[in-house]
Short mmCIF file of C-alpha atoms in Angstrom, two decimals:
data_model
loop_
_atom_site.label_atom_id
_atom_site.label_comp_id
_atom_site.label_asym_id
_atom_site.label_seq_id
_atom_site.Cartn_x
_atom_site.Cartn_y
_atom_site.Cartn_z
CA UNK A 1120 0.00 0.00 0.00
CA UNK A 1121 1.13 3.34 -1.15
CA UNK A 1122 2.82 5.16 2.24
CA UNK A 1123 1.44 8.79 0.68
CA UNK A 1124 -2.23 8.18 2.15
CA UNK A 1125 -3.73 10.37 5.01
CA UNK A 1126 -1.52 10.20 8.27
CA UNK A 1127 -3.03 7.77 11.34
CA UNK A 1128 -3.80 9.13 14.08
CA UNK A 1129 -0.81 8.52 16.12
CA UNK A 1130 1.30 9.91 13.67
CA UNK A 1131 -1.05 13.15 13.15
CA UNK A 1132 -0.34 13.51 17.14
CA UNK A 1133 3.44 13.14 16.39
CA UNK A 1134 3.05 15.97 13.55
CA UNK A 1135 1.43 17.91 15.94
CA UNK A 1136 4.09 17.30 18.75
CA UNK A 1137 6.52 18.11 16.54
CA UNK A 1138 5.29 21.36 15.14
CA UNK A 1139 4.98 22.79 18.55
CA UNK A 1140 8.07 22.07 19.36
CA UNK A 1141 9.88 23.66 16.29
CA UNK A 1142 7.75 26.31 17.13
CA UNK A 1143 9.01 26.96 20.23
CA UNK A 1144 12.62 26.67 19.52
CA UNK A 1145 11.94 29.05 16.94
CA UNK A 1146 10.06 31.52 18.75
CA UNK A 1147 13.18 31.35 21.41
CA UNK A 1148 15.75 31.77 18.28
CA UNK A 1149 13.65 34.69 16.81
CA UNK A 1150 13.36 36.65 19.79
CA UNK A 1151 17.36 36.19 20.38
CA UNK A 1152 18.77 37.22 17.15
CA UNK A 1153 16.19 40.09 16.95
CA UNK A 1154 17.47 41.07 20.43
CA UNK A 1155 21.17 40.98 19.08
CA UNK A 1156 20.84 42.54 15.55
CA UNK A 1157 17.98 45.01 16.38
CA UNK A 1158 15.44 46.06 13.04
CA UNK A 1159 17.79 44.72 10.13
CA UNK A 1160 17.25 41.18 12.00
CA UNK A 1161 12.98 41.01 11.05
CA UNK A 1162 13.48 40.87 7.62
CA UNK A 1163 16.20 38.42 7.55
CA UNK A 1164 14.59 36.29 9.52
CA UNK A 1165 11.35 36.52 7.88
CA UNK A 1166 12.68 35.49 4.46
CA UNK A 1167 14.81 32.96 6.15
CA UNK A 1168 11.26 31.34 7.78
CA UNK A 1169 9.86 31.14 4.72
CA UNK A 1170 12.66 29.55 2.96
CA UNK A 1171 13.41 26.96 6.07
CA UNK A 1172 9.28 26.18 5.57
CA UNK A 1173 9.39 25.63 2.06
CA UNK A 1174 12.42 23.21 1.96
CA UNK A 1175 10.78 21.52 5.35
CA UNK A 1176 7.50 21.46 2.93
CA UNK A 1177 9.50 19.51 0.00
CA UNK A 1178 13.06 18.17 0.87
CA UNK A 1179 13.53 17.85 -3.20
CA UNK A 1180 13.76 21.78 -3.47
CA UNK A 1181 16.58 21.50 -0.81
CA UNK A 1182 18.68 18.55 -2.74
CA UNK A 1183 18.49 20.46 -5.95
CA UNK A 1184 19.46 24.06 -4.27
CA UNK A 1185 22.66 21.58 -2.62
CA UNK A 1186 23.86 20.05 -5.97
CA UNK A 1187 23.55 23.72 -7.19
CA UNK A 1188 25.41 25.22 -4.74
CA UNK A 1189 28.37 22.41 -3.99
CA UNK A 1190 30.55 23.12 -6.48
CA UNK A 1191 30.33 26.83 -5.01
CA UNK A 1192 30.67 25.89 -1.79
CA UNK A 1193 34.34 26.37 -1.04
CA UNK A 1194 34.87 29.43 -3.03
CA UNK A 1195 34.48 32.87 -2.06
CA UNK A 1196 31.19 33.03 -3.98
CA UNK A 1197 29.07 31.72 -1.05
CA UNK A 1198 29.68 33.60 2.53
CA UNK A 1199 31.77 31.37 4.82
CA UNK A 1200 30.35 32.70 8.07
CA UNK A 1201 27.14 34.18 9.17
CA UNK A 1202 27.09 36.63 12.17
CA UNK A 1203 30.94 36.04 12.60
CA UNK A 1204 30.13 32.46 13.80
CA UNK A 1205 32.10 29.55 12.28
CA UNK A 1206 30.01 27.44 10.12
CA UNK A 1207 27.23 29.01 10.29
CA UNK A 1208 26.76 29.51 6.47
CA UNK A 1209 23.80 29.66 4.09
CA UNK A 1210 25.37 25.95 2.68
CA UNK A 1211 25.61 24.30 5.96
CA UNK A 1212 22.12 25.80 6.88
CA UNK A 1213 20.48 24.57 3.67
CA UNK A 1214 22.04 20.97 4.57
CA UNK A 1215 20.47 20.63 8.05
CA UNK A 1216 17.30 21.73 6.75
CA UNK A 1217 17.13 19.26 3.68
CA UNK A 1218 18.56 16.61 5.97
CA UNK A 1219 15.90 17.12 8.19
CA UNK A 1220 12.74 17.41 5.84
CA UNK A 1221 14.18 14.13 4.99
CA UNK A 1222 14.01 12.23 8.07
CA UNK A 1223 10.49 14.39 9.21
CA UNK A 1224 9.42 13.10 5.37
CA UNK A 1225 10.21 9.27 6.68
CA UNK A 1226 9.19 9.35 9.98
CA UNK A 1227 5.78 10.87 9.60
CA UNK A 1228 4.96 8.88 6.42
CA UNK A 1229 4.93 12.29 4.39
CA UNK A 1230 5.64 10.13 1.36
CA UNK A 1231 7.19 6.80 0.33
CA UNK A 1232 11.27 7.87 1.38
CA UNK A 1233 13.43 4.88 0.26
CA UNK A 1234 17.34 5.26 1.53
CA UNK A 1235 19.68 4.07 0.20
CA UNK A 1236 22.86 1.71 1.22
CA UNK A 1237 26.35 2.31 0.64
CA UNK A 1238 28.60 -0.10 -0.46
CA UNK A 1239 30.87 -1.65 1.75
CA UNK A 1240 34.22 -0.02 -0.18
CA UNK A 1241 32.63 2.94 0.78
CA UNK A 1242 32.88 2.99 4.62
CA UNK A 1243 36.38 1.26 4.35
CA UNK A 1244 37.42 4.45 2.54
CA UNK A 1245 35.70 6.87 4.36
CA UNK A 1246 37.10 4.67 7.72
CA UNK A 1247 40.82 4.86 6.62
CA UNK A 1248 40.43 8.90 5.79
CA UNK A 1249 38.72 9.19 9.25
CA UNK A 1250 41.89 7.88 10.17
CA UNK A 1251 44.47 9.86 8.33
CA UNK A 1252 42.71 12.88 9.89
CA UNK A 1253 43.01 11.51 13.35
CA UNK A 1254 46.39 10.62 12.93
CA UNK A 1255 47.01 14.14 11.36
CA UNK A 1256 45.89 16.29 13.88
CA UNK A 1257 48.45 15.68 16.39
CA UNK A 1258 51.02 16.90 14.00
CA UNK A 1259 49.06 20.00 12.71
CA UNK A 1260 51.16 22.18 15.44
CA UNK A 1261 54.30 21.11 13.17
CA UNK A 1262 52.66 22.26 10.26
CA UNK A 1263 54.30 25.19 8.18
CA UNK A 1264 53.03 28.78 7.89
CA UNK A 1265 52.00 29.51 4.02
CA UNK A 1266 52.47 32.89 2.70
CA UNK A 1267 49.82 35.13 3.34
CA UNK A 1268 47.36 32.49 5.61
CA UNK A 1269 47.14 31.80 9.17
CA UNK A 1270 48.81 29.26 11.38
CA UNK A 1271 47.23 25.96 10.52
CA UNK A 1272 44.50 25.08 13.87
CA UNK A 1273 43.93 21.88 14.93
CA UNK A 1274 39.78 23.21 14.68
CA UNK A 1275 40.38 24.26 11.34
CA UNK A 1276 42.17 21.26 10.25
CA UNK A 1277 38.85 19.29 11.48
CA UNK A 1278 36.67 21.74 10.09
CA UNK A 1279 38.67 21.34 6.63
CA UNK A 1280 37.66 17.93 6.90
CA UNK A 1281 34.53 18.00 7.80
CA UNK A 1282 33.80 19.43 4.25
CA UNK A 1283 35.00 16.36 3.09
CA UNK A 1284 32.34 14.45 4.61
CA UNK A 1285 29.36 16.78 4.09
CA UNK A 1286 30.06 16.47 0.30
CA UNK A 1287 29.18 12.77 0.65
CA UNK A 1288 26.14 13.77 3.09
CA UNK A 1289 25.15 15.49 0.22
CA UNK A 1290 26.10 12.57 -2.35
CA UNK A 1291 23.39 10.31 -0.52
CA UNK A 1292 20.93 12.80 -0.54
CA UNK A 1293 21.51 12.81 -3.52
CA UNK A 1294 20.67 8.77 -3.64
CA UNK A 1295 17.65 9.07 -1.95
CA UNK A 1296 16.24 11.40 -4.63
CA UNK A 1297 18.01 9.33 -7.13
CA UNK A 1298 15.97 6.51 -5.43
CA UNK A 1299 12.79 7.82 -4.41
CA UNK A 1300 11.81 10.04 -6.56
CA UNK A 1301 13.43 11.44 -9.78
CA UNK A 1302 17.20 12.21 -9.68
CA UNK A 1303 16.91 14.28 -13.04
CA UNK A 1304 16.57 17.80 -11.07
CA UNK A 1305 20.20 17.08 -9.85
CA UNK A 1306 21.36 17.22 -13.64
CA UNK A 1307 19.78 20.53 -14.19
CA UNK A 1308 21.56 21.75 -11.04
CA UNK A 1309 24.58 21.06 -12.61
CA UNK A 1310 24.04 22.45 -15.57
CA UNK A 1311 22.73 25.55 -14.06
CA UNK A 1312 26.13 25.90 -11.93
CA UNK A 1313 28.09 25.33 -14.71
CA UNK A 1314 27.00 27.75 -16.45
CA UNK A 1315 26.74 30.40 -13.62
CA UNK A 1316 30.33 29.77 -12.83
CA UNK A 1317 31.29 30.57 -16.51
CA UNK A 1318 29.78 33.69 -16.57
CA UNK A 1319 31.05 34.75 -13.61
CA UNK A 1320 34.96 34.03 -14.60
CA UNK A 1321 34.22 35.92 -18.20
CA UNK A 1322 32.69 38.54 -16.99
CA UNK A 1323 35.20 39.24 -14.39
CA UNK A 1324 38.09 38.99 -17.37
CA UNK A 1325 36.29 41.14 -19.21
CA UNK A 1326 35.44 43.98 -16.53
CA UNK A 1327 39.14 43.51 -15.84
CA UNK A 1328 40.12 44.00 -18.86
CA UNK A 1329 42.17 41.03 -18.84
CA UNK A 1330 44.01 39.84 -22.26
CA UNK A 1331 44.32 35.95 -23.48
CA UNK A 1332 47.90 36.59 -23.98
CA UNK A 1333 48.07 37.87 -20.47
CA UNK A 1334 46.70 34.74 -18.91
CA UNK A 1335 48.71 32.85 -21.06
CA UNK A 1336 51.87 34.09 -19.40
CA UNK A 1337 50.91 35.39 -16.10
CA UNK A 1338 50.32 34.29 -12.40
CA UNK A 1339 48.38 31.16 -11.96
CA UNK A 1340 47.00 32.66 -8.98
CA UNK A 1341 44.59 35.04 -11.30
CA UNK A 1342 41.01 33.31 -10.50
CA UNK A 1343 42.05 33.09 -6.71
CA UNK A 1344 39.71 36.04 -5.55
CA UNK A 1345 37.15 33.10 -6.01
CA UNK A 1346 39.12 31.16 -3.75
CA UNK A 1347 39.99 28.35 -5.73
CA UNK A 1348 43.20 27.60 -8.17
CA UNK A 1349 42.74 27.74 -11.50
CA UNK A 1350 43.84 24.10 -11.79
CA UNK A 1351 41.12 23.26 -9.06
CA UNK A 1352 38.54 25.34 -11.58
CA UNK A 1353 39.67 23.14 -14.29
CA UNK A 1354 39.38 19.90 -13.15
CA UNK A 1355 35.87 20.99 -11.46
CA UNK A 1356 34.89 22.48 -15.29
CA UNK A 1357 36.27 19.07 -16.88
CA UNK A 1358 33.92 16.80 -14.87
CA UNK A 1359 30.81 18.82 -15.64
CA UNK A 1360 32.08 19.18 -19.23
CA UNK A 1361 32.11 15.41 -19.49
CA UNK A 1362 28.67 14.86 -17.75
CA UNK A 1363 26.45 17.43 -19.61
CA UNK A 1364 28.24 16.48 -23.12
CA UNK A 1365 26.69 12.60 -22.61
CA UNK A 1366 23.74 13.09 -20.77
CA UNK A 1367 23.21 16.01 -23.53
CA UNK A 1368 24.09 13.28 -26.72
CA UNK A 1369 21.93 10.63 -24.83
CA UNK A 1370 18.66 13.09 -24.22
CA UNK A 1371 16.28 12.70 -26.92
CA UNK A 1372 14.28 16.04 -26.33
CA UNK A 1373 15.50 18.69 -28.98
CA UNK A 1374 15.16 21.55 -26.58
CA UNK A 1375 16.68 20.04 -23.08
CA UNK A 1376 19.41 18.62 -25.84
CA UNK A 1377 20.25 21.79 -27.28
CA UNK A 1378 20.18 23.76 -23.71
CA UNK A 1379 22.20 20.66 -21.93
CA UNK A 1380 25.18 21.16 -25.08
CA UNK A 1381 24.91 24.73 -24.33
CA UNK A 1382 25.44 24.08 -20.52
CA UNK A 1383 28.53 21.55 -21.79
CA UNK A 1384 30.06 24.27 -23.55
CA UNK A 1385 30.29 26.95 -21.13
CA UNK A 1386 31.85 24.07 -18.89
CA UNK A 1387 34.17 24.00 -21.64
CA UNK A 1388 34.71 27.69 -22.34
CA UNK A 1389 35.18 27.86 -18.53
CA UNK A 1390 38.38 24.78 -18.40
CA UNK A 1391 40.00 26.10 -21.15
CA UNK A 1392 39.72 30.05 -19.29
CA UNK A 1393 41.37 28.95 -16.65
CA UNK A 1394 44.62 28.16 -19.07
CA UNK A 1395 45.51 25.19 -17.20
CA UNK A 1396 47.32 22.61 -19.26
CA UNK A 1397 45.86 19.66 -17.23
CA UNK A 1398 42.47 21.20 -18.10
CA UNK A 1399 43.43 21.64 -21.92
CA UNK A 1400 44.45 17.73 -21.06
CA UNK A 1401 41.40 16.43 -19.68
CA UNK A 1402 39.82 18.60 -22.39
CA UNK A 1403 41.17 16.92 -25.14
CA UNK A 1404 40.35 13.53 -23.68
CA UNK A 1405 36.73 14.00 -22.89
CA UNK A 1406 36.20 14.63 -27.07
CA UNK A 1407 38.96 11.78 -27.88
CA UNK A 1408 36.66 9.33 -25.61
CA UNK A 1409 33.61 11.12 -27.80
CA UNK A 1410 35.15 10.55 -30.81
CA UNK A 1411 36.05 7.24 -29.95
CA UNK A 1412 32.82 5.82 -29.26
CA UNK A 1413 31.06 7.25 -32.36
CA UNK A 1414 29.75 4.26 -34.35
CA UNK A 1415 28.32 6.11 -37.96
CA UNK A 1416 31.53 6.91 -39.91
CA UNK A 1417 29.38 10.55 -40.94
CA UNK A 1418 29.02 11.18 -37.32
CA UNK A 1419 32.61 10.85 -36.61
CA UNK A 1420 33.65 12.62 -39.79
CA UNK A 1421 31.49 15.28 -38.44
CA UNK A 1422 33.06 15.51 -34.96
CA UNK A 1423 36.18 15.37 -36.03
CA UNK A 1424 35.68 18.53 -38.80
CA UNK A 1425 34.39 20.32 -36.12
CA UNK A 1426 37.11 19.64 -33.53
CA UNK A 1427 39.79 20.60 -36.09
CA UNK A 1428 37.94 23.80 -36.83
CA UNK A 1429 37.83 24.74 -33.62
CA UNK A 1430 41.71 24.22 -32.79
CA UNK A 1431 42.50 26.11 -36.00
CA UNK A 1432 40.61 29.00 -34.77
CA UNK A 1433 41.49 29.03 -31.20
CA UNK A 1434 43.63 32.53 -30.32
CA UNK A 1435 47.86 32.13 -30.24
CA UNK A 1436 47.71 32.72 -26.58
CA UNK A 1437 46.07 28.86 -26.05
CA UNK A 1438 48.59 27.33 -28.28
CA UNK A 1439 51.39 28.91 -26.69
CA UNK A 1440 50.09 28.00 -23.20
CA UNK A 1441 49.91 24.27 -24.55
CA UNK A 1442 53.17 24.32 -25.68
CA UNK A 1443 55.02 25.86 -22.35
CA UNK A 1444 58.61 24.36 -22.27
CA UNK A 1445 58.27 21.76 -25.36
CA UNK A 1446 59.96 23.83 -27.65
CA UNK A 1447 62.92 23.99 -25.48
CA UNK A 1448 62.80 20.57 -23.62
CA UNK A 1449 62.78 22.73 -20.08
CA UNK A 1450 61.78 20.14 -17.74
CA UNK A 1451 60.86 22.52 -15.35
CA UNK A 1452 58.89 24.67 -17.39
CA UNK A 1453 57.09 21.78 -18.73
CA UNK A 1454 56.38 20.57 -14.94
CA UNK A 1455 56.19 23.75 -13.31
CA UNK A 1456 58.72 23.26 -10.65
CA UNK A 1457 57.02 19.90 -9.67
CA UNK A 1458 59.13 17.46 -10.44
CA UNK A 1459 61.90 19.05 -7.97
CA UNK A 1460 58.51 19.24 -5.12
CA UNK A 1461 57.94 15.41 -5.91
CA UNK A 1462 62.07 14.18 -5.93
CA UNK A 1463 62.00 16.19 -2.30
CA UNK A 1464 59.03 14.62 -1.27
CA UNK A 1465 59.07 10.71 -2.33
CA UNK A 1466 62.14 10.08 0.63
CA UNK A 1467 59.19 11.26 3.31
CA UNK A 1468 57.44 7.70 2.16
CA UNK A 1469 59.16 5.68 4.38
CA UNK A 1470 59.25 7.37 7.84
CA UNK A 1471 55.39 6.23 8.08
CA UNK A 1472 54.84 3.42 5.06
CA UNK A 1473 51.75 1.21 6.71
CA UNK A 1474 49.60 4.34 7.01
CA UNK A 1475 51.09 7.78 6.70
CA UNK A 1476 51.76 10.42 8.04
CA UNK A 1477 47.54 11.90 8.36
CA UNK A 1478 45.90 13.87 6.03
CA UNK A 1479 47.87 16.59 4.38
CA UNK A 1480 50.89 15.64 6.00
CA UNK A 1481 52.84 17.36 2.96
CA UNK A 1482 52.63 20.56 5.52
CA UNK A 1483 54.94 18.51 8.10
CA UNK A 1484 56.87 17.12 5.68
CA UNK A 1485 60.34 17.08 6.49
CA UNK A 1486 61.83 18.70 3.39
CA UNK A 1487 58.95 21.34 4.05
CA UNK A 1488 60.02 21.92 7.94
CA UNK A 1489 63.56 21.90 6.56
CA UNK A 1490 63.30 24.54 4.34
CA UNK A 1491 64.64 22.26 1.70
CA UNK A 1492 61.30 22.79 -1.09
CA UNK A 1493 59.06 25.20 -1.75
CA UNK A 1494 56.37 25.68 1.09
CA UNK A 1495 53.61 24.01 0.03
CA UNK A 1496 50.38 22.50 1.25
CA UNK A 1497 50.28 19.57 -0.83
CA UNK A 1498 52.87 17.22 -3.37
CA UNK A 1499 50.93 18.53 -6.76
CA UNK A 1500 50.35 14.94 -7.42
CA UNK A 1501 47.22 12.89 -6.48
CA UNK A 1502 48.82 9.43 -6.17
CA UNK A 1503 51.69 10.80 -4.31
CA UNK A 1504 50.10 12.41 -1.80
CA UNK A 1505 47.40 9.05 -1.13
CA UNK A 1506 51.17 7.64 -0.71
CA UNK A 1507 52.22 10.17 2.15
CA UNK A 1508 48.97 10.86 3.96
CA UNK A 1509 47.45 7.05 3.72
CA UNK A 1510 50.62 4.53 2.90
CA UNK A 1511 49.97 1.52 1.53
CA UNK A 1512 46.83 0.84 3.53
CA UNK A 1513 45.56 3.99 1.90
CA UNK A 1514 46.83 3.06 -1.61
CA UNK A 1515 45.01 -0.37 -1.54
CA UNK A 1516 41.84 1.02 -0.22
CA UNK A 1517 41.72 4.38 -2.36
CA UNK A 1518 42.23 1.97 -5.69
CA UNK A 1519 39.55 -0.73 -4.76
CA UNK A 1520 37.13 2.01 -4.20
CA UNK A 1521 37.64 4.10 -7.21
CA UNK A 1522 37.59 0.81 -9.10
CA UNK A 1523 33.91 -0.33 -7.75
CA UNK A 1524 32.86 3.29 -8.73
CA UNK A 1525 34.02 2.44 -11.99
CA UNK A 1526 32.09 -0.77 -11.97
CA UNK A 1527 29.41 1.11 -10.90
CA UNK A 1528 28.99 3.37 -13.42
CA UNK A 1529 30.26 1.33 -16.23
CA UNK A 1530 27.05 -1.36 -14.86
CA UNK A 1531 24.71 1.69 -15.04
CA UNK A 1532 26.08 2.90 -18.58
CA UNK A 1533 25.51 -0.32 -20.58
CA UNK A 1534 22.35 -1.57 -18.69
CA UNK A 1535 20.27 1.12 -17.42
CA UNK A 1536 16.97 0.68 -19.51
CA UNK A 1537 16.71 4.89 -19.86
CA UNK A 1538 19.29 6.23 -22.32
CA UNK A 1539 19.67 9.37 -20.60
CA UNK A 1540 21.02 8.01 -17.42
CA UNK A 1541 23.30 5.56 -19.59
CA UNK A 1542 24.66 8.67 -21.03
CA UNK A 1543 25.03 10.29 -17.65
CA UNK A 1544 27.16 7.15 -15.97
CA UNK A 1545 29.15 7.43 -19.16
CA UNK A 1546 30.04 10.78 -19.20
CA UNK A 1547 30.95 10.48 -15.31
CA UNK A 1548 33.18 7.40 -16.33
CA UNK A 1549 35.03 10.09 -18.59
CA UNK A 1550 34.95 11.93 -15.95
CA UNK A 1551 36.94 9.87 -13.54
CA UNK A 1552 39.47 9.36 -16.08
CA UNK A 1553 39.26 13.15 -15.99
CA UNK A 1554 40.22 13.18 -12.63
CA UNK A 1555 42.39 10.12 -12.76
CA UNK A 1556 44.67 11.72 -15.18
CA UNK A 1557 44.73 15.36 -13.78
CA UNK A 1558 46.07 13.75 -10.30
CA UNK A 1559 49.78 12.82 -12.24
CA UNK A 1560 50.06 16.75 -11.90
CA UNK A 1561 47.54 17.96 -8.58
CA UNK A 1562 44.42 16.98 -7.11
CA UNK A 1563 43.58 14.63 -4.27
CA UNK A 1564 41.50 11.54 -4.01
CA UNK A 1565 39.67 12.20 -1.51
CA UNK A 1566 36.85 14.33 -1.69
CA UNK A 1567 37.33 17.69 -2.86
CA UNK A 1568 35.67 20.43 -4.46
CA UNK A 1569 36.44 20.09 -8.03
CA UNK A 1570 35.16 16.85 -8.03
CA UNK A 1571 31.40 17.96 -6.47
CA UNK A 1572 29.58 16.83 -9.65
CA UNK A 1573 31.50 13.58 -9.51
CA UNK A 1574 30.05 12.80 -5.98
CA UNK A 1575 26.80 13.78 -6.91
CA UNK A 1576 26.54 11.73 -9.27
CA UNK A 1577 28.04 8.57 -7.28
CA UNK A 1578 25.14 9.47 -5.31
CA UNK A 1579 22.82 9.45 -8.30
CA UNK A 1580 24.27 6.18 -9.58
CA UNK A 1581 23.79 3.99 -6.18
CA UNK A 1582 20.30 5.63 -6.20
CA UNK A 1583 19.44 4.28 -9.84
CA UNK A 1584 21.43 1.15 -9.26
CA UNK A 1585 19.41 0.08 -6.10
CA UNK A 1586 15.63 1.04 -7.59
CA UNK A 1587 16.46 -0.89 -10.78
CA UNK A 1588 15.11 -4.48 -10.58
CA UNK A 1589 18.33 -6.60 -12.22
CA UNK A 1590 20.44 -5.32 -9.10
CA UNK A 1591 19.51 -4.84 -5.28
CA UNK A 1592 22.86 -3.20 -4.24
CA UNK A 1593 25.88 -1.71 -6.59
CA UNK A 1594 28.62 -3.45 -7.48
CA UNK A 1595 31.42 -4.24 -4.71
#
């Protein structure tokens, strides 16, 4: 029997109970910011009543405003504090809520809520990051001082963390939409960030007045006002680049096709703005895997015209980005300093092997205390840095889970019976070679924020893969 019917009685009373309760604590917080902030405070809080009441009303409107705003979440874009209190933000605000219309959804038989089950790979890798970050705590004190940021905290070192694991809170909200209901909204989300992001970055190059040729040889520091790296903005641009060009291919509507390509190609515009070569990289390989898997020889022709076209009319200043240090065989140009960071670094392996030395340990690295590298906060290479902060433990886990993530999505690609979510999982499979490749020259794998519409999607995938009838649970 359908769980939407009219409530019982006992749960009507537990509605009610509830209801008065919120009240109260409401009342209580209402009259003690208004007390604090004086006038300004009635208006905030009004709008903010009616926003916590609509996503209490429908915890869908809160998943879709959270895939929207995750890929934001870390930059300056979105306000990191509210009333000068750590982590109070409108992010972390919007996640209790949803998490909580979510749980008042299933426990008062709102509607039919089905969770969802992670795999066990899962909670071995989120079990040996816990780990690193308990083991890297005690050493945060040794920690160097970056230029121009504060003394590392063993609170903000947790904190820093923390983000880590709301992102895949968020990924299983995610899977209960996935499952429950209809995951689709999440896709839009994307594409509306994507996009959003790209017009922010051009229009603040243009109001700048900011030339191609400028980026092309200046600071890679130049999108850091947003408070990300440029190389971060690429990889983040790749992955939704990769997942709006399939799901886009695969959607059979002309209009949502035609708006999801446009949505792919500001993703695109935006990687290739941030004149990263590991985004011109992953670039390239999302329309080489494209390419690859066209099966009409007039499709491919047609791709491949296209591509060429495009290269042939891209400005100098890309090409001579591209080409940094080739011409000359520089080794350091062509690395940017890293392969001197990662012949410093690789010695530090063995002083913890079995499990490292915590999470970002690359701060209390020897050669960093020593003054013998460049002060940096991590090695500028994803497998190398799994290596220091995990050891082998963490290599072994970090691999087998990526791998059934893989499996997952390559499961979800071939036998999903709707051809838009087969083009999704594809385009996300893409997109972990995306993010497989970009970690030879930065990254992390564990969760970051470039790779927010990767985890969302993870989320989307056990979602599908546990309503679909051939399979009860993803793939180990």
């Amino acid at each position: 029997m359908s769980t939407n019917l009219t409530l019982d009685h006992a749960s009507q009373l537990r509605v009610s109970i509830l209801t008065l309760v919120l009240l109260g604590i409401s009342a209580a917080l209402i009259g003690g910011v208004t007390a604090f902030l004086g006038a300004f405070a009635y208006g905030l809080l009004y709008c903010s009543f009616l926003f916590a009441l609509i996503i209490f009303a429908d915890y869908r409107k809160g998943v879709w405003l959270l895939a929207l705003l995750l890929p934001f979440a870390s930059s300056q874009l979105v306000p990191r504090e509210l009333f000068e209190i750590t982590g109070l933000n409108p992010f972390n605000i919007l996640f209790g809520l949803t998490l909580l219309s979510v749980f008042a959804a299933s426990a008062f038989r709102r509607e039919d809520i089905q969770f969802v089950s992670f795999p066990t790979t899962f909670w071995i890798y989120v079990g040996v990051m816990t780990l690193g970050a308990c083991l890297g705590v005690g050493s945060v004190e040794r920690a160097i001082v970056l230029p121009n940021l504060e003394p590392l905290t063993k609170t903000a070192y947790l904190l820093d963390f923390a983000k880590s694991l709301i992102m895949l809170a968020v990924a299983w909200l995610a899977a209960v939409l996935s499952r429950s209901s209809n995951g689709r909204p999440v896709i839009w989300a994307l594409a509306a960030t994507y996009t959003t992001f790209f017009v922010v970055i051009a229009g603040y190059l243009i109001i700048d007045g900011i030339s191609l040729q400028g980026l092309a040889a200046g600071d890679r520091d130049f999108l850091s006002w947003i408070g990300l790296h440029a190389n971060e903005i690429g990889l983040l641009a790749n992955i939704g680049f990769a997942i709006l060009l399939h799901t886009a291919l695969a959607t059979s509507a002309l209009w949502s096709r035609a708006i999801l390509l446009a949505c792919a190609g500001a993703a695109a515009m935006m990687a290739a703005l941030t004149f990263s070569r590991a985004a011109f990289v992953g670039i390239a390989i999302i329309l080489g895997s494209y390419m690859w898997k066209q099966r009409r020889m007039g499709q491919f022709l047609l791709a491949l015209f296209a591509i060429v076209t495009v290269v042939f009319l891209l400005p100098d200043a890309f090409i001579e980005r591209a080409s940094t240090g080739l011409a000359t065989g520089d080794e350091q140009a062509i690395t940017a300093g890293r392969l001197d960071l990662w012949l410093a670094l690789i010695g530090t392996f063995w002083e913890a092997p079995i499990i490292g030395g915590g999470l970002y340990s690359t701060l209390w690295a020897t050669p960093n205390l020593r003054g013998l590298m460049l002060p940096v906060a991590h090695p500028h290479n994803a497998y190398l840095a799994v290596a220091l902060d995990l050891g082998i433990v963490g290599i072994v886990v970090v691999a087998v889970f990526f791998w059934s993530v893989w499996r997952t999505f390559s499961h979800l690609s071939r036998h999903h019976v709707d051809p838009q979510w087969r083009g999704v999982f594809e385009g996300c499979m893409v997109g972990l070679l995306c993010l497989a490749v970009d970690g030879f020259t930065d990254g992390r794998f564990t969760p970051t924020p470039p790779q927010a519409a990767l985890w969302l999607c993870y989320g989307l995938a056990l979602g599908q893969a546990q309503s679909m009838g051939s399979i009860k649970r993803p793939p180990p």
